[in-house]
mmCIF file of C-alpha atoms in Angstrom:
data_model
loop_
_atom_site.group_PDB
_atom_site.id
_atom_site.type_symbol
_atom_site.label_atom_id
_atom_site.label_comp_id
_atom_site.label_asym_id
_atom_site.label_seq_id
_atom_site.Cartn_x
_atom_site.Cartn_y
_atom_site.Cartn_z
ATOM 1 C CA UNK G 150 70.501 130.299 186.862
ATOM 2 C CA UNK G 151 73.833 132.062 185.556
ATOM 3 C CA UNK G 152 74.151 133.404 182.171
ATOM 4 C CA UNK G 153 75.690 131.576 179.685
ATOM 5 C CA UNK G 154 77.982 133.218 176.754
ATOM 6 C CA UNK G 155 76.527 132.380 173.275
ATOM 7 C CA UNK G 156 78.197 134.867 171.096
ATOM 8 C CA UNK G 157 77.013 137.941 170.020
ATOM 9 C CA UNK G 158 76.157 139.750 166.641
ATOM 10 C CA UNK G 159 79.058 141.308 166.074
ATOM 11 C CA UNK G 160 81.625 138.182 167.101
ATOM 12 C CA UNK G 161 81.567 134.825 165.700
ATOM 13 C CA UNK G 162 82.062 132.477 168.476
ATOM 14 C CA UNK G 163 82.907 128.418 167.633
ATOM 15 C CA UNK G 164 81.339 125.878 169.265
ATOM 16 C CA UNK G 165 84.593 124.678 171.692
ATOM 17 C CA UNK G 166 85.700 128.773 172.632
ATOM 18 C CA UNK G 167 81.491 128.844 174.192
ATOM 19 C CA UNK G 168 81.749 125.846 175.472
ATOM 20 C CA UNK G 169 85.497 126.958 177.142
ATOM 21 C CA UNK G 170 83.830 130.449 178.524
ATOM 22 C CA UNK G 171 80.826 128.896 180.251
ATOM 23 C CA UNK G 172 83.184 125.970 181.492
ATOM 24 C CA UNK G 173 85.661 128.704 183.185
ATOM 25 C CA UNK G 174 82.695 130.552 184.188
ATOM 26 C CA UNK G 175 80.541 127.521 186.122
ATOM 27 C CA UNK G 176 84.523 126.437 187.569
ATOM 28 C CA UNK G 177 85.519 130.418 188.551
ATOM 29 C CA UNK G 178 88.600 129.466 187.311
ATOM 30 C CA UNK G 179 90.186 132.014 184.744
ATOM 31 C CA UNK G 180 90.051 131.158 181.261
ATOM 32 C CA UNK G 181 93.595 131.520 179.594
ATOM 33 C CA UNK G 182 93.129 131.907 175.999
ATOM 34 C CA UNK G 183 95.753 131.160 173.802
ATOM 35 C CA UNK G 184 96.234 131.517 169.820
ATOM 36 C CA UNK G 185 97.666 133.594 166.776
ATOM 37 C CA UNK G 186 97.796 137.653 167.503
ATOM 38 C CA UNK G 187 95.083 138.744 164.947
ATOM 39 C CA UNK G 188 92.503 135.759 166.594
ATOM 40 C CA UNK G 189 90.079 137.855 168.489
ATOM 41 C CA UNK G 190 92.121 137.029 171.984
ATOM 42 C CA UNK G 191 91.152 140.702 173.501
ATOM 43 C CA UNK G 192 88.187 140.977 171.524
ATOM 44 C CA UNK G 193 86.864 137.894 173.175
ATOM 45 C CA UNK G 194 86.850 139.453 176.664
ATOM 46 C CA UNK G 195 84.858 142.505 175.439
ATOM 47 C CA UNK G 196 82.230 140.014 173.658
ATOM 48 C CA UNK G 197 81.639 138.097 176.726
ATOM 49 C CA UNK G 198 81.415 141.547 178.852
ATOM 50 C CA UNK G 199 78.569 142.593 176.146
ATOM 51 C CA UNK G 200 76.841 139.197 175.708
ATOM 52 C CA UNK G 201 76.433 138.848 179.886
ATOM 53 C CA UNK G 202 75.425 142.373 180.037
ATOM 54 C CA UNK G 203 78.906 143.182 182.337
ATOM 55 C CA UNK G 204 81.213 145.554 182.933
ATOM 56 C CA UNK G 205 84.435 145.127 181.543
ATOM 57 C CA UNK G 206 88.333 145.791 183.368
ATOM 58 C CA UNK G 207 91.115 145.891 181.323
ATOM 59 C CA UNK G 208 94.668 145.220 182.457
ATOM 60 C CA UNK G 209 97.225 145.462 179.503
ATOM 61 C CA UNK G 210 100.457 143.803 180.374
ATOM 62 C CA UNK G 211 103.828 145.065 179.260
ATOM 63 C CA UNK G 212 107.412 143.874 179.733
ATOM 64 C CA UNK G 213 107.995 145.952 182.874
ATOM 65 C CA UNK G 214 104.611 145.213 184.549
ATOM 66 C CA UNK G 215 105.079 143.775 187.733
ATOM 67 C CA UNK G 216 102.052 141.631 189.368
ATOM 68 C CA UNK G 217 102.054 144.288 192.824
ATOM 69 C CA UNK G 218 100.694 147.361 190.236
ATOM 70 C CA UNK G 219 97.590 144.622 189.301
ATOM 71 C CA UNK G 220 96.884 145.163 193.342
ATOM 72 C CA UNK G 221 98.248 148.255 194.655
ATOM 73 C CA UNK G 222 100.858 150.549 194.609
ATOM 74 C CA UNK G 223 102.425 152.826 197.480
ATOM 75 C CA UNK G 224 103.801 156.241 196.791
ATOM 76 C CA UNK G 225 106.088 156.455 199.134
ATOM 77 C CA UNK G 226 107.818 159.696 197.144
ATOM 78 C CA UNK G 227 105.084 161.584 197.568
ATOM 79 C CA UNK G 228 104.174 161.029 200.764
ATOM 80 C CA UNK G 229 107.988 161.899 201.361
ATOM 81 C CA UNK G 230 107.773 165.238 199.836
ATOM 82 C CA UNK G 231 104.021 166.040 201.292
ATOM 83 C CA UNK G 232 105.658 165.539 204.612
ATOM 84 C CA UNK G 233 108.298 168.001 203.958
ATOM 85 C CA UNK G 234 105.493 170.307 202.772
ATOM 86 C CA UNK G 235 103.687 169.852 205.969
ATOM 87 C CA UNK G 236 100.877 168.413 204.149
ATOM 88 C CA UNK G 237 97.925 167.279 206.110
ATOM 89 C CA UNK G 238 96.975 164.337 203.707
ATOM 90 C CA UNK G 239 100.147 162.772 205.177
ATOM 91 C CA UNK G 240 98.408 161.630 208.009
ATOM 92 C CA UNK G 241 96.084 158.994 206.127
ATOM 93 C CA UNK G 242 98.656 156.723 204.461
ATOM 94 C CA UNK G 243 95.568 155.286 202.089
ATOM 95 C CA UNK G 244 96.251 158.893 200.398
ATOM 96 C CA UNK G 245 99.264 157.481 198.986
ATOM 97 C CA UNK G 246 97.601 153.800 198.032
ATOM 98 C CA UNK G 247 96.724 153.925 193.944
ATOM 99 C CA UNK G 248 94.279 150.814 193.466
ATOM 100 C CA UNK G 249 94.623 148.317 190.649
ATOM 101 C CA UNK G 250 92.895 146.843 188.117
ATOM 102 C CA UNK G 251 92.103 143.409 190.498
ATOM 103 C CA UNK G 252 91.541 145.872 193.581
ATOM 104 C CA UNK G 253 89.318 147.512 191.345
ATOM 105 C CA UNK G 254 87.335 144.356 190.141
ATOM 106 C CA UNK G 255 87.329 142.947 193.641
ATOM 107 C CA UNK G 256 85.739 146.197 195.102
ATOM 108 C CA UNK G 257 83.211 146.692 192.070
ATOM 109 C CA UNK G 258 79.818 146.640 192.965
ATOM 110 C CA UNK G 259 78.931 144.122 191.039
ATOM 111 C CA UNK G 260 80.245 141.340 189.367
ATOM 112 C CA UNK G 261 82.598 142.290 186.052
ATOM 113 C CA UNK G 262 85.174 140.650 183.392
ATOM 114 C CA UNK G 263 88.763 141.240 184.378
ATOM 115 C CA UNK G 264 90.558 141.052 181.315
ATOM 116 C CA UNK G 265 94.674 140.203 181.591
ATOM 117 C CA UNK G 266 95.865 141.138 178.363
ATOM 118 C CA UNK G 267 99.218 139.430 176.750
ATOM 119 C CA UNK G 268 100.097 138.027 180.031
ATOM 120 C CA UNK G 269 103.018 136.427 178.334
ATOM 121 C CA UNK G 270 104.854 140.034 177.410
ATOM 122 C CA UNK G 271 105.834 140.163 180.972
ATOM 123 C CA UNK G 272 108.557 138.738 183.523
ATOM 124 C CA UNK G 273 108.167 134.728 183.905
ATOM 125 C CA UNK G 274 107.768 135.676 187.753
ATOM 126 C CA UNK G 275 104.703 137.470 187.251
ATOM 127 C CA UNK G 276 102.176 134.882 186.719
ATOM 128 C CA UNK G 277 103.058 133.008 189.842
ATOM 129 C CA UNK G 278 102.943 135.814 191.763
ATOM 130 C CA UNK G 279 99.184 136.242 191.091
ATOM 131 C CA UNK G 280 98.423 132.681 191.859
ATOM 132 C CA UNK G 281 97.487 133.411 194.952
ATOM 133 C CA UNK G 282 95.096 136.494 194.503
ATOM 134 C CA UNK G 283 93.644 134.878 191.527
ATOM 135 C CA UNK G 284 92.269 131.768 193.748
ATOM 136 C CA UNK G 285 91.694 132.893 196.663
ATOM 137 C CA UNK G 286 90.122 136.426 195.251
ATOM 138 C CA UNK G 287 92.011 138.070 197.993
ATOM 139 C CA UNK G 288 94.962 140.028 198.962
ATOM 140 C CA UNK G 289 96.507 141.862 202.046
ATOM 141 C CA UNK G 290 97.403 145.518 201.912
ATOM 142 C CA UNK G 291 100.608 145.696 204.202
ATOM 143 C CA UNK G 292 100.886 149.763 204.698
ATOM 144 C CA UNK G 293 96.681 149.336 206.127
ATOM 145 C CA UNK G 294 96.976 146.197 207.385
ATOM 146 C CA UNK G 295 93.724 145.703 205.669
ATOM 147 C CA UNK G 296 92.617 142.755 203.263
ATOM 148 C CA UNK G 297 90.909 143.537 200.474
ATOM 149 C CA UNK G 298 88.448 140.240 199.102
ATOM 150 C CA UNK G 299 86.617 139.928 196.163
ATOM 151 C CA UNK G 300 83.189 141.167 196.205
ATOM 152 C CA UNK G 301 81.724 139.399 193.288
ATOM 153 C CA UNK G 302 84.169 136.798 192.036
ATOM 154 C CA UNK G 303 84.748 138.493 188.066
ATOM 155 C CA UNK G 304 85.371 136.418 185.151
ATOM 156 C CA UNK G 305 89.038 136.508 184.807
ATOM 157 C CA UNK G 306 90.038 135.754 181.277
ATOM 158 C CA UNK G 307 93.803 136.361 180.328
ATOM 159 C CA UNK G 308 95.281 135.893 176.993
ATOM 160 C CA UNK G 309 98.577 135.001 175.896
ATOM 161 C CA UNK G 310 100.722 134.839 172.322
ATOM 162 C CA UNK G 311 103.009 132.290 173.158
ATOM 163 C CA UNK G 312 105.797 134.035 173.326
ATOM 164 C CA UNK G 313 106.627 132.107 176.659
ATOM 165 C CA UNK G 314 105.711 129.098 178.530
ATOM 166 C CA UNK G 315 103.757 129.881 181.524
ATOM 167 C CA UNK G 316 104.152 127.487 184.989
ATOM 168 C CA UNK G 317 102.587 124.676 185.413
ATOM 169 C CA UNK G 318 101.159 126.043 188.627
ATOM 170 C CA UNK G 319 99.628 128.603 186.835
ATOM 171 C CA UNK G 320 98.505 126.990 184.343
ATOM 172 C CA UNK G 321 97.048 124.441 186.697
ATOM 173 C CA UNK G 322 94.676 127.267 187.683
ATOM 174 C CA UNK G 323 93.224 128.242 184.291
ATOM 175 C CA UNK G 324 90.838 127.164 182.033
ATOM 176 C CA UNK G 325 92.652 126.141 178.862
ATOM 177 C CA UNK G 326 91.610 127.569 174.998
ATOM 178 C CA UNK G 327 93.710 127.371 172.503
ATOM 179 C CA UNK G 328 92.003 129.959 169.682
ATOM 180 C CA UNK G 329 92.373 128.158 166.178
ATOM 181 C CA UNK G 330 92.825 130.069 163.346
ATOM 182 C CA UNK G 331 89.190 129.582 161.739
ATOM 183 C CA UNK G 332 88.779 127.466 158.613
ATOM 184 C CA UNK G 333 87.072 128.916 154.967
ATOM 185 C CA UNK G 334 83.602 129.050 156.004
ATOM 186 C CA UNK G 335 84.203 130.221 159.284
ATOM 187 C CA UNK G 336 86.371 133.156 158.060
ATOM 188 C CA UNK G 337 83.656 133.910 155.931
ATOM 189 C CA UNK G 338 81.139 134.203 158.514
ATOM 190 C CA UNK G 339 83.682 136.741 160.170
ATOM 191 C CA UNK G 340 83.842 138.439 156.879
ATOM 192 C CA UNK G 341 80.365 138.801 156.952
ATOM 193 C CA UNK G 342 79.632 139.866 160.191
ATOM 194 C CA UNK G 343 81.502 142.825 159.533
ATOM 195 C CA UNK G 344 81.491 143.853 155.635
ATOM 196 C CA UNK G 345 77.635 142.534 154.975
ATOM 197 C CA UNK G 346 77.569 144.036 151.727
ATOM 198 C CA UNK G 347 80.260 142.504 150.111
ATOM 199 C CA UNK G 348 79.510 140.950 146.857
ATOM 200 C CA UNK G 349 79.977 137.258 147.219
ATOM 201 C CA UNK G 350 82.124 137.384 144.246
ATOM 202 C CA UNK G 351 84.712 139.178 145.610
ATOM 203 C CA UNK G 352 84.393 137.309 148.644
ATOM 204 C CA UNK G 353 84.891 134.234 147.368
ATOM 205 C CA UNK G 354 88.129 135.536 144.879
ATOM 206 C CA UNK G 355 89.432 137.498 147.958
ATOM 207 C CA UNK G 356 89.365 134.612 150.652
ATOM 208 C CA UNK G 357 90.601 132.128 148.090
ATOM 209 C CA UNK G 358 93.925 134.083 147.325
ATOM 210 C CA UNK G 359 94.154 134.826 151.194
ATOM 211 C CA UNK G 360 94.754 131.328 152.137
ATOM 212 C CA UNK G 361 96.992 130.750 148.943
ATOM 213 C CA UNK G 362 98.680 133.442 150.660
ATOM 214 C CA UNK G 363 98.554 132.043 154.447
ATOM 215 C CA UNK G 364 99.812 129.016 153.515
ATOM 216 C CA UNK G 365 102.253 129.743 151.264
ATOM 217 C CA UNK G 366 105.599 127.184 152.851
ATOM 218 C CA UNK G 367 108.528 129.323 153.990
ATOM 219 C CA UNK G 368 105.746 132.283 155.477
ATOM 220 C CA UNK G 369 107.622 133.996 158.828
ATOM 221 C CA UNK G 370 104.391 135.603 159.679
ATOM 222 C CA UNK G 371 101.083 133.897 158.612
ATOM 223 C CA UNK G 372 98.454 137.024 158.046
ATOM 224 C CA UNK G 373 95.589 136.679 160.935
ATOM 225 C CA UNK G 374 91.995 137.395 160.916
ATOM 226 C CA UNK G 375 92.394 140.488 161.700
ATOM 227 C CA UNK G 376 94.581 141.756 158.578
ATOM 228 C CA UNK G 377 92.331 139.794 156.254
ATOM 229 C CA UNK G 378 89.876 141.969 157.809
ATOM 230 C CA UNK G 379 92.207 145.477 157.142
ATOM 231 C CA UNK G 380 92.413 143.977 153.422
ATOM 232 C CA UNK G 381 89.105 143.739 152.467
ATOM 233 C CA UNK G 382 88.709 146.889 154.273
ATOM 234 C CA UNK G 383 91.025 148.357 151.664
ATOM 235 C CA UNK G 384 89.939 146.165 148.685
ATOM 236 C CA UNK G 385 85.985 147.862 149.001
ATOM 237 C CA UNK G 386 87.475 151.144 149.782
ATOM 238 C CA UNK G 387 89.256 151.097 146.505
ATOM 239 C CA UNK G 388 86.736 149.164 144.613
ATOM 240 C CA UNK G 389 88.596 146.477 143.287
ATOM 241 C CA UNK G 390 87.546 143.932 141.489
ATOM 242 C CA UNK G 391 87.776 140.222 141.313
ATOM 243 C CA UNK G 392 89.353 140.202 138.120
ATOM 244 C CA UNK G 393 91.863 142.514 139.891
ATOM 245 C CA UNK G 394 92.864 140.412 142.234
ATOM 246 C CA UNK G 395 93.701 137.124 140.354
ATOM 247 C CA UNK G 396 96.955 135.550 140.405
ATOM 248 C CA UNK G 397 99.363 136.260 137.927
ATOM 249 C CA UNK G 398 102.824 134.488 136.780
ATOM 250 C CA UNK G 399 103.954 138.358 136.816
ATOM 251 C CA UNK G 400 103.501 139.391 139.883
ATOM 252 C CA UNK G 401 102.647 137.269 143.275
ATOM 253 C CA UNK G 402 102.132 139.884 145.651
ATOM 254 C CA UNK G 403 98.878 140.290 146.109
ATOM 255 C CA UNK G 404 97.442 143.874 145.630
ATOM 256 C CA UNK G 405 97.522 145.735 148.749
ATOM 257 C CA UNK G 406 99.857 143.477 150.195
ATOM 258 C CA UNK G 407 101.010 145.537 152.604
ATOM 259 C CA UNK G 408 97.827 144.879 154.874
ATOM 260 C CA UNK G 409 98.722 141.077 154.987
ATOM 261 C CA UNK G 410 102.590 140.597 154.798
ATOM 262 C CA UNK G 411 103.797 142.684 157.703
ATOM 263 C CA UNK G 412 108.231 142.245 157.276
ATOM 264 C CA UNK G 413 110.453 142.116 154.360
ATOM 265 C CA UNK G 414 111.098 138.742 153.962
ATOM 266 C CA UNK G 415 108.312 137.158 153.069
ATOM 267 C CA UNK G 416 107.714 140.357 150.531
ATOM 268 C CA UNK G 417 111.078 138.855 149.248
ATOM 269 C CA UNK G 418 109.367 135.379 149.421
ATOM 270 C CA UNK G 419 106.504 136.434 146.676
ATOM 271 C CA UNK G 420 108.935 138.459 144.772
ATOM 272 C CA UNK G 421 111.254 135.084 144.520
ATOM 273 C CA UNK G 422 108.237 132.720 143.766
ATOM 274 C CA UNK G 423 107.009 135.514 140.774
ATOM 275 C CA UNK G 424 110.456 135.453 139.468
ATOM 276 C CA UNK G 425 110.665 131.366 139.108
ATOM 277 C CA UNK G 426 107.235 131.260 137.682
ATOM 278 C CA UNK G 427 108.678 133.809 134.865
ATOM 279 C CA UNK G 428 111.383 131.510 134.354
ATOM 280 C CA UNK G 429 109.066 128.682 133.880
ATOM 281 C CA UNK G 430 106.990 130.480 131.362
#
């Protein structure tokens, strides 16, 4: 019987995003994991690699990663240049082959999670030209003539931001999760998991002003999980109180803002909303 993903101690795993790992898992299909940045996207990869007891391939995508560098690249210059050296090593042109990171899953020894990281940073190109590879688990090395097939079929799971649509024939492929951003009680449990000691009381005060904060109308960038994590961070390492952070017709901004409100305008936003509550007063 195959594992199953239940969560682990240190990540606090809904209901729907286990049921959406073991479904892409018992399918083989990849599971493409959408949501905020700041919603445990990446971290979810690692989780599942600790929870099955796997390890764990990382491919972090960029805006000038092509698909071919996920497989294989050819260094032609060097060959070039070893040639003129009269280097022996010319003579095996897998000398000049640098495998990657799906060679390297497909070849592992045993089965591993392949993690595709921001797949949406790069070229709209690039996730059709994995479609392929990514089904059939296999690929053809043209300067060998060799094909290189998956070993033990790895959990793919590839995240994305949003920040473009993918195809639908890619997208046909995947498992689908869209990450919500976790309501009060589940934010707390996240809290909890990683600041145990944390007096309720603060808790409570802290959390409360964070969503005040969050959904605050007019917000370019809504503070995620994980800066609500930096901020109580910074609240116990400066051993605030909850008196200390209550709201105040003075001053909106919360203390320590700067962990939570990451541009200029929306500092402007709290500055604004201080200033009319003066006036009202």
């Amino acid at each position: 019987m195959q594992a199953r993903f239940q969560g682990t101690d240190s990540y606090v795993a809904s209901d729907d995003l286990r049921v959406a790992v073991n479904a892409a898992i018992t399918l083989e299909r990849p599971l493409l994991v959408k949501g905020e940045p700041g919603t445990g996207k990446t971290e979810l990869a690692r989780q599942v690699a600790a929870s099955l007891g796997l390890p764990m391939i990382e491919w972090n995508i960029k805006s000038t990663t092509k698909a071919q560098q996920g497989l294989y690249e050819y260094d032609a210059v060097s060959r070039l240049r070893d040639s003129q050296l009269g280097d022996e090593r010319v003579n095996d042109v897998k000398n000049y082959i640098r495998k990657g990171k799906l060679w390297q899953a497909f070849e592992a020894g045993e089965k591993v999670v392949l993690l595709i990281d921001e797949i949406d940073k790069a070229d709209i190109e690039f996730p059709n030209d994995l479609l392929q590879e990514l089904d059939r688990m296999d690929f053809h090395v043209y300067e060998t003539g060799e094909t290189i097939s998956a070993v033990n079929r790895p959990i793919v799971i590839i995240t994305s931001n949003n920040e473009k649509e993918l195809p639908d024939a890619f997208l046909r492929r995947c498992f689908f999760h869209y990450i919500r951003f976790p309501d009060a009680d589940t934010l707390r449990q996240i809290v909890q998991v990683h600041y145990p000691d944390l007096k309720q009381e603060l808790l409570t005060v802290a959390l409360t002003r964070f969503f005040e904060i969050r959904e605050t109308p007019g917000l370019k960038k809504k503070p995620s999980t994980s800066e609500v994590l930096d901020w109580l961070r910074l609240l116990l390492a400066e051993d605030l109180s909850p008196e200390d952070l209550q709201k105040d017709a003075s001053n909106a901004l919360p203390k320590l803002h700067g962990a939570l409100l990451k541009n200029e305008q929306d500092v402007h936003l709290f500055e604004r909303l201080a200033f009319m509550a003066r006036r009202k007063g």
